[in-house]
CSV table of C-alpha atoms in Angstrom, one decimal:
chain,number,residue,atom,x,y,z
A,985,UNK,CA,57.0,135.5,94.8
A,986,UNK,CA,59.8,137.3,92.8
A,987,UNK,CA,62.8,139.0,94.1
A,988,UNK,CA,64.8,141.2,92.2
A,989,UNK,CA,68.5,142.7,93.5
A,990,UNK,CA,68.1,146.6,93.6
A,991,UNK,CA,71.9,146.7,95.3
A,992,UNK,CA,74.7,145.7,97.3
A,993,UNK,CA,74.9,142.0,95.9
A,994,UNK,CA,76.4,142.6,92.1
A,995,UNK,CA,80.0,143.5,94.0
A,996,UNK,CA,80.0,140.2,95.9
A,997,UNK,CA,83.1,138.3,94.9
A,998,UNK,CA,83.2,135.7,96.9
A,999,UNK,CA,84.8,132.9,94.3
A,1000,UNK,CA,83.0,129.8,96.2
A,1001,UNK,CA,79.3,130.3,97.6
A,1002,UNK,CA,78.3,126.4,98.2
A,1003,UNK,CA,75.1,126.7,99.7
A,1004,UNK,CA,73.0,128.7,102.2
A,1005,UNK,CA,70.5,127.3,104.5
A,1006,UNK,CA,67.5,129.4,104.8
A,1007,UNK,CA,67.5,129.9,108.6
A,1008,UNK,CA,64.9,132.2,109.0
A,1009,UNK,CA,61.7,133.4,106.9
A,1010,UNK,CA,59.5,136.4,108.9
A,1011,UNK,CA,56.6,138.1,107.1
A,1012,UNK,CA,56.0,140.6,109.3
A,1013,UNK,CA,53.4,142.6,107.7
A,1014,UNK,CA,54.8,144.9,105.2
A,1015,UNK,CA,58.2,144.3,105.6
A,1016,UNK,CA,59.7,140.6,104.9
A,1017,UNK,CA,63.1,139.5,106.2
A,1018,UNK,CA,64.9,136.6,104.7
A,1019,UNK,CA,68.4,135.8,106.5
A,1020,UNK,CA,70.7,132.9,105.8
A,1021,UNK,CA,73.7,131.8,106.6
A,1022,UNK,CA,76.8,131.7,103.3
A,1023,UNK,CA,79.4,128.7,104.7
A,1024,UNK,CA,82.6,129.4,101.7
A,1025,UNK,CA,86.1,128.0,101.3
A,1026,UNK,CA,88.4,131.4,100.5
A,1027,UNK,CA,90.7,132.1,103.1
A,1028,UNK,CA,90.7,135.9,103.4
A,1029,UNK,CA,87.5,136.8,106.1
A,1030,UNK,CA,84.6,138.3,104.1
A,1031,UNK,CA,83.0,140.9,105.6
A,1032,UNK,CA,79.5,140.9,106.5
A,1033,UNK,CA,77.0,141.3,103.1
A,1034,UNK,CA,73.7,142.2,103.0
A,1035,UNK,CA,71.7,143.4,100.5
A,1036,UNK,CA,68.1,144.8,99.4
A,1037,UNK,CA,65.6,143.1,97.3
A,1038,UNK,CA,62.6,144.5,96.5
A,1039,UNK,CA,59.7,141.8,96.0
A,1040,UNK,CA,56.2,141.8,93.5
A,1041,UNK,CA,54.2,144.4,94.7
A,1042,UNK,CA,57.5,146.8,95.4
A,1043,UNK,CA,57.5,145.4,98.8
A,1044,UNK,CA,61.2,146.2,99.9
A,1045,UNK,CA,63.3,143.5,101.7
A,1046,UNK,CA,66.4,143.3,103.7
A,1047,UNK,CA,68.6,140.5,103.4
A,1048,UNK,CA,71.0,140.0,105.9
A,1049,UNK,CA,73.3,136.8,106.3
A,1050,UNK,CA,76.3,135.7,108.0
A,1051,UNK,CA,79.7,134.8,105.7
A,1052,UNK,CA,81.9,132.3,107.8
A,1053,UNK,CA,85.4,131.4,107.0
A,1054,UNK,CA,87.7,129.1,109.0
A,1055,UNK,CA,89.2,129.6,112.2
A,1056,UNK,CA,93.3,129.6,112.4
A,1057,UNK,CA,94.0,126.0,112.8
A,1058,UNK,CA,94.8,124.4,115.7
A,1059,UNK,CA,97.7,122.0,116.5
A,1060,UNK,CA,98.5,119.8,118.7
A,1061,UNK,CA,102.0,117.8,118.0
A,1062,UNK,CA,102.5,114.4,119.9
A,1063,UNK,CA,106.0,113.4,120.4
A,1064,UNK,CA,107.3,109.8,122.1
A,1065,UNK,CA,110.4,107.9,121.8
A,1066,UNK,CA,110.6,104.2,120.3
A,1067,UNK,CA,113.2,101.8,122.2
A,1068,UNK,CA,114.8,98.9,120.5
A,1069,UNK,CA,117.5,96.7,122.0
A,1070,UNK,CA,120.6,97.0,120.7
A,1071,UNK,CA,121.0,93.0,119.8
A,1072,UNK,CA,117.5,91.4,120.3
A,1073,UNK,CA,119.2,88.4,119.6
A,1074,UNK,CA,121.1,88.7,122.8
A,1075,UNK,CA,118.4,90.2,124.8
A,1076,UNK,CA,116.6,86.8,124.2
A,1077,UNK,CA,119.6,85.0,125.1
A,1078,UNK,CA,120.0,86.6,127.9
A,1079,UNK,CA,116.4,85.9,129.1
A,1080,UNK,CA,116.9,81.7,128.7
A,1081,UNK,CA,120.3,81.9,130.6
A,1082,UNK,CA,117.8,83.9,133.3
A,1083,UNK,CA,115.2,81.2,132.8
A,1084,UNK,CA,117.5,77.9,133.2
A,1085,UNK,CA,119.4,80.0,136.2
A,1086,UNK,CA,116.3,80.0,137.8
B,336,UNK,CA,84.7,138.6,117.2
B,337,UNK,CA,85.6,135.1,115.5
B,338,UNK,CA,87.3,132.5,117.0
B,339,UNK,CA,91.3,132.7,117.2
B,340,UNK,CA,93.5,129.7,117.6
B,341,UNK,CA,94.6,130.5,120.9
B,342,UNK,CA,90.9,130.2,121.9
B,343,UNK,CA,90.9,126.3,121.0
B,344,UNK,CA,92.9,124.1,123.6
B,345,UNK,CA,93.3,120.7,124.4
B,346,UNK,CA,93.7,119.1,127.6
B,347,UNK,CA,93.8,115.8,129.5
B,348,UNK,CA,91.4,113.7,130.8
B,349,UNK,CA,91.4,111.5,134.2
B,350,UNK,CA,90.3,114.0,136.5
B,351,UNK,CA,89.8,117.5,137.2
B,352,UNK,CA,93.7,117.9,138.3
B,353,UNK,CA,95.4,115.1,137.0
B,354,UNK,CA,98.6,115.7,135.0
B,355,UNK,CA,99.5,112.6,134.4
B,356,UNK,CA,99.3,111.2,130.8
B,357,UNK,CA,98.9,107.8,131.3
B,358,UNK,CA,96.0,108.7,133.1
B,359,UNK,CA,94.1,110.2,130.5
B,360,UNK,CA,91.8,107.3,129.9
B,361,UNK,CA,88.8,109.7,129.9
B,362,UNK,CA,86.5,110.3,132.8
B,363,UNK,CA,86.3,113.5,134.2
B,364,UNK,CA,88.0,116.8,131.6
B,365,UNK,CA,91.7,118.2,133.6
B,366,UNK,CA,92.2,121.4,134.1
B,367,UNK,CA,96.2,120.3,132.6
B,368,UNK,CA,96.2,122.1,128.8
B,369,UNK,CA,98.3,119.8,126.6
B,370,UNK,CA,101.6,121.0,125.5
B,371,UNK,CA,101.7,120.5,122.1
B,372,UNK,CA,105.3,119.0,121.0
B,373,UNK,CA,106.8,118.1,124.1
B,374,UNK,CA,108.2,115.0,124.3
B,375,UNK,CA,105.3,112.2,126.3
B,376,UNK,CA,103.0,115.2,126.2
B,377,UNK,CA,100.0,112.4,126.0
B,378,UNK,CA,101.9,108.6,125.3
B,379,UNK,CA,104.5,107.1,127.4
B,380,UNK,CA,107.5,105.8,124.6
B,381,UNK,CA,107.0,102.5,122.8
B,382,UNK,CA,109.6,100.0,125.1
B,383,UNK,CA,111.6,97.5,123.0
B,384,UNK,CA,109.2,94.5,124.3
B,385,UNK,CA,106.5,96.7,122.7
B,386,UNK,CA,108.6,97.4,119.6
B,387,UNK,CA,109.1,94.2,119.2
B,388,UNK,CA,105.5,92.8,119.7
B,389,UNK,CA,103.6,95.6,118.8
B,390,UNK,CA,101.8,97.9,120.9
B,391,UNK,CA,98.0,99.5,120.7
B,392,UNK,CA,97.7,102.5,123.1
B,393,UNK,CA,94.5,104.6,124.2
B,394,UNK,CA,94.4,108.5,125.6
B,395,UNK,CA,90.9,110.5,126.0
B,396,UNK,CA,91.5,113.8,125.1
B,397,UNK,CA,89.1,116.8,125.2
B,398,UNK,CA,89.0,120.2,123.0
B,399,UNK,CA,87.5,123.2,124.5
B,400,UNK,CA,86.9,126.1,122.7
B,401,UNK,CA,87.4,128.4,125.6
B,402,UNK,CA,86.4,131.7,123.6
B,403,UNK,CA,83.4,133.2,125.9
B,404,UNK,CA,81.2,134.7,122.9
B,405,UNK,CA,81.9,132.4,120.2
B,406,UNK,CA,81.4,129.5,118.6
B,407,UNK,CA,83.4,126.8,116.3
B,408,UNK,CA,81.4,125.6,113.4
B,409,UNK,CA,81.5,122.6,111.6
B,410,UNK,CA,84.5,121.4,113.6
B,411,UNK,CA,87.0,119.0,112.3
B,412,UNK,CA,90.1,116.7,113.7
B,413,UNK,CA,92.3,115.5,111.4
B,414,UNK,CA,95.7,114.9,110.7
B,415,UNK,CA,97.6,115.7,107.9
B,416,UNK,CA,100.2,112.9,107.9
B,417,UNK,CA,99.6,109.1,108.7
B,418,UNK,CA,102.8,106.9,108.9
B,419,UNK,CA,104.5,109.7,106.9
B,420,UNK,CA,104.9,111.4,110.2
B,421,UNK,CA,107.9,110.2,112.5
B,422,UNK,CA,108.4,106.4,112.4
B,423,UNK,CA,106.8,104.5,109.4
B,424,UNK,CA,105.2,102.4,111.4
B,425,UNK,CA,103.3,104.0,114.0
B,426,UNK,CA,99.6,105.5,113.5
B,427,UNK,CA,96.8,107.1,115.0
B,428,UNK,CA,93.4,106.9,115.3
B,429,UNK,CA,91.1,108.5,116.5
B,430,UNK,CA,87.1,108.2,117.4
B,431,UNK,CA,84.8,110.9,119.2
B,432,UNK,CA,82.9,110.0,122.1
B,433,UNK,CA,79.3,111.4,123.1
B,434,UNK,CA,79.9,110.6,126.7
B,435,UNK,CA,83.1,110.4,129.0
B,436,UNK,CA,83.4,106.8,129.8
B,437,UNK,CA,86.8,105.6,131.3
B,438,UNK,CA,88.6,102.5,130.5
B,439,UNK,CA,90.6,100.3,132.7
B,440,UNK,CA,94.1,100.8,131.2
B,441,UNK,CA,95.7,102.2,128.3
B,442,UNK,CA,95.6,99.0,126.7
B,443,UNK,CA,91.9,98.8,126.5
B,444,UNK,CA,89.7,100.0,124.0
B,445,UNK,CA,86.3,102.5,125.3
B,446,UNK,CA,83.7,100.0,125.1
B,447,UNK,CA,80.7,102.1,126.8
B,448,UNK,CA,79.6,102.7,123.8
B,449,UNK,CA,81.8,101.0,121.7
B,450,UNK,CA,84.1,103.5,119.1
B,451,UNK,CA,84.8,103.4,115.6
B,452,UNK,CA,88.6,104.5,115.3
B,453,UNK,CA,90.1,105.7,111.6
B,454,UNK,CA,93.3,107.6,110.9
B,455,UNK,CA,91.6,110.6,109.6
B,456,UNK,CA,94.3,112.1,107.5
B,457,UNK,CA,93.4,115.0,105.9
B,458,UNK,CA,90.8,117.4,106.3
B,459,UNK,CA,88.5,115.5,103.9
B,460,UNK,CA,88.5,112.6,105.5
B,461,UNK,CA,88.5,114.8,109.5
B,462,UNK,CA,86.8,113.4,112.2
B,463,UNK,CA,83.7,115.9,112.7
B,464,UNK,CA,83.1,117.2,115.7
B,465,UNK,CA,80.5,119.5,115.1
B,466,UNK,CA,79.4,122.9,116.2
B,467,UNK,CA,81.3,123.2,119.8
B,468,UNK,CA,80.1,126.6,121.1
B,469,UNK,CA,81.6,129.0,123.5
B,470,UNK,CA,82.8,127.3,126.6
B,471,UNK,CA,81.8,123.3,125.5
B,472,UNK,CA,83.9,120.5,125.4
B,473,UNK,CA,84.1,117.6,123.1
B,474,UNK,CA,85.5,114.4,124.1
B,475,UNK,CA,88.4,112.5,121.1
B,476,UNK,CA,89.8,109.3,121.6
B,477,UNK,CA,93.3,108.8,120.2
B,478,UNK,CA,94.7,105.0,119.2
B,479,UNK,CA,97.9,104.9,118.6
B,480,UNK,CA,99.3,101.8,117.1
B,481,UNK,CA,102.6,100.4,116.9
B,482,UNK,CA,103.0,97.5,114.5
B,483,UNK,CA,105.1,94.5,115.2
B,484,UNK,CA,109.1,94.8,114.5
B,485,UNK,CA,109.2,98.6,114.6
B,486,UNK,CA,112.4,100.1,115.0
B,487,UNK,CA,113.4,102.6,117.3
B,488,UNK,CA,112.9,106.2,116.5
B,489,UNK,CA,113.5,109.1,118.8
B,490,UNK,CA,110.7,111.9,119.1
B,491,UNK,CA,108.1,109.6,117.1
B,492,UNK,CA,105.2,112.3,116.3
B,493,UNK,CA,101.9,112.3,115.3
B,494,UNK,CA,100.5,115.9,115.0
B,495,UNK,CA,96.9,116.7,114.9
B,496,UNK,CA,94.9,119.5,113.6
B,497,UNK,CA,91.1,120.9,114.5
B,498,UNK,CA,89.9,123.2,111.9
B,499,UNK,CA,86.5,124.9,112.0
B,500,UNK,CA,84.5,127.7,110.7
B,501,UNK,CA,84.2,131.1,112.2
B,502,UNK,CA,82.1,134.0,111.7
């Protein structure tokens, strides 16, 4: 089978298309709809594409597929204190003259 | 609609009520949201015996996306600082659980199953949580380690990140 782009696809500028997974492939008599789904790494959210192929036999097509870009991140920020003794030396000290007391 | 960041949250384990975070050593998800940068918002402080000797921590953590329609792809948790972050010589791990086991104390590591823990820094190297859909939960472990002869620091920090995809 040979597609051909009549429209809507030549204007597509995302920069970074890395794959598609083919999700879905109906031949419902006449009419054929392919739809995938586009994962990219641009920033900016893309707007839905789609665009119309025509197939051998000037069977027209519809494709249709998702374009996902990432969520706003998320953070979480952990905070704690760290202790130290002032003179560990002493500290230590302190515990032997505790020690031999008792 | 796509996912927003406010639609992402985190919140303790231990209980469907429990606020306390040294008793987020998984079991049952809390209703408690994490506050993110508040000072023992999930670990107690590092005491100068634990300075001194070191000191391995655990805390079971969940992340919800809470959005009702939509779902996070591809998730990821991931830090962008290791060490750099606060004291030079406290880390954190972390390890994603498939079930919500509970462990006896902080001190112990989640055994049923056993976890692989790694720092995770960077979104290259993120923990992958998957596809977490409108309403789920997924279940993070978080390690945080302490080597031997640390000195004290005041708001140590460790700051993570879950990034995903959105449509």
């Amino acid at each position: 089978m040979s597609l051909y782009f009549l429209d809507g696809v030549s204007d597509i500028e995302e920069p970074v298309t890395l794959a598609w997974n083919v999700l879905n492939y109906v031949d419902s008599g006449s009419t054929l709809e392919l739809q995938w789904n586009v994962y990219n790494n641009v920033e900016e959210l893309l707007e839905l594409r789609w665009a119309v192929l025509e197939v051998l036999f000037d069977t027209s097509v519809e494709l249709q597929w998702n374009v996902y870009n990432f969520a706003e991140d998320v953070e979480l920020q952990l905070l704690w204190n760290i202790f130290e003794y002032e003179d560990p030396e002493y500290h230590f000290k302190t515990d032997k003259r505790i020690k031999s007391f008792m | 609609m796509s996912i927003i960041a406010g639609d992402i949250k985190f919140y303790l384990t231990g209980g469907a009520d429990n606020a306390d975070v040294n008793a987020s050593l998984g079991g049952i998800t809390s209703s408690i949201e994490i506050t993110t940068a508040a000072l023992n918002n999930l670990f107690d402080n590092i005491n100068a015996d634990e300075a001194i000797a070191g000191d391995t921590e655990y805390r079971a953590i969940a992340v919800k996306n809470t959005s009702v329609t939509d779902t996070l792809y591809n998730a990821k948790l991931f830090c962008e600082d290791g060490y750099a972050e606060g004291s030079a010589t406290t880390y954190a791990e972390f390890a994603l659980d498939s079930g919500t086991q509970t462990i006896a104390d902080e001190s112990t590591a989640p055994s049923n199953p056993s976890l692989t823990f790694s720092t995770h820094v960077g979104e290259a190297n993120g923990l992958l949580l998957g596809d977490i859909a409108a309403g789920a939960v997924v279940r993070v472990w978080i390690k945080r380690i302490c080597t031997a002869d640390t000195a004290a620091y005041s708001e140590d920090k460790q700051t993570i990140k879950v990034r995903g995809q959105t449509i």
